[in-house]
Structure formats: C-alpha cells, structure tokens
Short mmCIF file of C-alpha atoms in Angstrom, two decimals:
data_model
loop_
_atom_site.label_atom_id
_atom_site.label_comp_id
_atom_site.label_asym_id
_atom_site.label_seq_id
_atom_site.Cartn_x
_atom_site.Cartn_y
_atom_site.Cartn_z
CA MET A 77 -0.29 -0.09 -0.34
CA GLU A 78 0.82 3.33 -0.27
CA HIS A 79 0.89 4.13 3.02
CA SER A 80 2.74 1.65 5.98
CA GLY A 81 0.65 3.11 8.75
CA THR A 82 0.03 -0.02 10.84
CA HIS A 83 -0.58 -3.91 10.66
CA GLY A 84 -4.28 -3.49 11.05
CA TRP A 85 -4.60 -1.05 8.25
CA GLN A 86 -1.90 -3.33 6.18
CA GLU A 87 -4.26 -5.75 6.77
CA ALA A 88 -7.37 -3.73 5.68
CA PHE A 89 -6.50 -3.11 2.20
CA GLN A 90 -4.65 -6.32 1.90
CA SER A 91 -8.78 -7.65 2.14
CA ASN A 92 -10.06 -5.23 0.78
CA PRO A 93 -7.66 -3.55 -2.32
CA GLY A 94 -10.40 -1.52 -3.91
CA GLN A 95 -11.39 0.03 -0.39
CA TYR A 96 -8.02 1.96 -0.78
CA PRO A 97 -8.66 6.26 -0.33
CA HIS A 98 -6.45 7.10 -3.57
CA ARG A 99 -7.96 10.49 -4.59
CA LEU A 100 -7.46 11.02 -0.03
CA ALA A 101 -3.63 9.14 -0.49
CA ALA A 102 -2.94 11.90 -3.38
CA ARG A 103 -4.31 15.09 -1.92
CA PHE A 104 -4.20 14.93 2.00
CA PRO A 105 -1.21 12.05 2.72
CA HIS A 106 -1.54 14.00 5.86
CA VAL A 107 -5.42 12.70 6.68
CA VAL A 108 -4.58 9.60 5.53
CA LYS A 109 -1.32 9.15 7.87
CA ARG A 110 -2.84 10.66 10.90
CA LEU A 111 -5.98 7.88 10.07
CA SER A 112 -3.44 4.83 9.18
CA GLU A 113 -1.43 5.29 12.59
CA SER A 114 -5.12 5.29 14.82
CA TRP A 115 -6.44 2.74 13.42
CA ASP A 116 -5.36 0.11 15.72
CA SER A 117 -6.26 2.08 18.59
CA PRO A 118 -10.87 1.95 18.31
CA GLU A 119 -11.49 5.19 19.97
CA LEU A 120 -8.47 7.45 18.55
CA ALA A 121 -9.81 6.17 15.08
CA ARG A 122 -13.27 6.99 16.02
CA ALA A 123 -12.66 10.32 16.87
CA CYS A 124 -10.55 10.79 13.99
CA PHE A 125 -13.36 9.97 11.71
CA ARG A 126 -16.08 12.36 13.61
CA ASP A 127 -13.90 15.20 13.33
CA LEU A 128 -12.87 14.19 9.80
CA LEU A 129 -16.09 14.13 8.76
CA THR A 130 -18.10 16.79 11.38
CA PRO A 131 -17.56 19.95 10.72
CA GLN A 132 -17.12 22.52 14.19
CA ARG A 133 -14.52 24.61 12.57
CA PRO A 134 -16.58 26.96 10.23
CA GLN A 135 -13.11 28.53 9.05
CA ARG A 136 -12.56 25.17 7.60
CA ARG A 137 -13.77 24.41 3.98
CA GLY A 138 -13.83 20.85 3.75
CA PHE A 139 -12.84 18.44 1.31
CA PRO A 140 -13.64 18.07 -1.86
CA GLU A 141 -17.40 15.43 -2.52
CA GLU A 142 -14.89 12.59 -3.74
CA VAL A 143 -12.64 12.67 -1.27
CA TYR A 144 -15.02 13.47 1.82
CA LEU A 145 -16.85 10.00 -0.11
CA GLU A 146 -13.56 7.92 0.69
CA ILE A 147 -13.53 8.59 4.34
CA PHE A 148 -16.52 8.12 4.93
CA SER A 149 -15.94 4.79 3.26
CA LEU A 150 -12.88 4.17 5.09
CA SER A 151 -15.44 4.87 8.79
CA GLN A 152 -17.21 1.88 7.34
CA LEU A 153 -14.77 -0.49 6.71
CA PHE A 154 -13.43 0.27 9.60
CA GLU A 155 -16.50 -0.16 11.53
CA ARG A 156 -17.10 -3.46 9.68
CA LEU A 157 -13.66 -4.62 10.72
CA HIS A 158 -13.81 -3.67 14.27
CA LYS A 159 -17.56 -3.91 15.12
CA ASN A 160 -16.61 -6.31 18.07
CA LYS A 161 -14.08 -4.15 19.82
CA GLN A 162 -15.80 -1.31 22.43
CA PRO A 163 -13.95 0.98 23.55
CA ALA A 164 -11.81 0.04 26.87
CA ALA A 165 -14.25 1.96 29.37
CA ASP A 166 -17.43 -0.04 27.40
CA ILE A 167 -16.21 -3.03 28.87
CA TYR A 168 -15.28 -1.97 32.10
CA TRP A 169 -18.42 -0.74 32.49
CA ASN A 170 -20.65 -3.55 31.01
CA TRP A 171 -21.14 -5.12 34.81
CA VAL A 172 -23.71 -2.21 35.80
CA ALA A 173 -25.88 -2.79 32.97
CA ASN A 174 -26.14 -6.22 33.04
#
C-alpha cells in the first residue's frame, strides 16, 4: 500500500484492496497518515473519523466530495472490521448494565 501505517491498516487493504483511499492519499497524505496511525486504536480512530466527517470549525473549507466519500467509506470499513471491539471504558462498565 502507498502508506505503511499500522499492521491493521495494512491488513484492511490487503483484504479490501478496492477500498484504499487513493484520492485522499494523493491530495491529503497527512490525513492518511493520521488515519493509518490511529487505525488499531478504536477510540482514536473513531475520534479521527468524527473530526474529519463532522465540520466543527467554520473556517475549514471541507473536503472535495470525492475525497469526503472516500473518508466516509473508510469509516464504514473501519466499523465493519472493528464491530466487536468496544472502547475500554465501555467494556469496563458493562457489568453495571447487567
């Protein structure tokens, strides 16, 4: 892959090569770096996706539509691959609900 990232990042695209964000990597390599480095930490990755997909600062221009769609697709892939991995705080407090 074009950005080495973490082991989980590499595995994700070996299994799903058509989902690699080529446009994002070409235009915003720093974003790919940030996502790839947080990929194995569900809490960090979800926070990163939330920040990228939900504009919170009015001075930001936002991403071009095709890049935004790649980020959204990546977030969906991430959730599919991490669906059984809860944040540590959620796991810790599960006993309260039971």
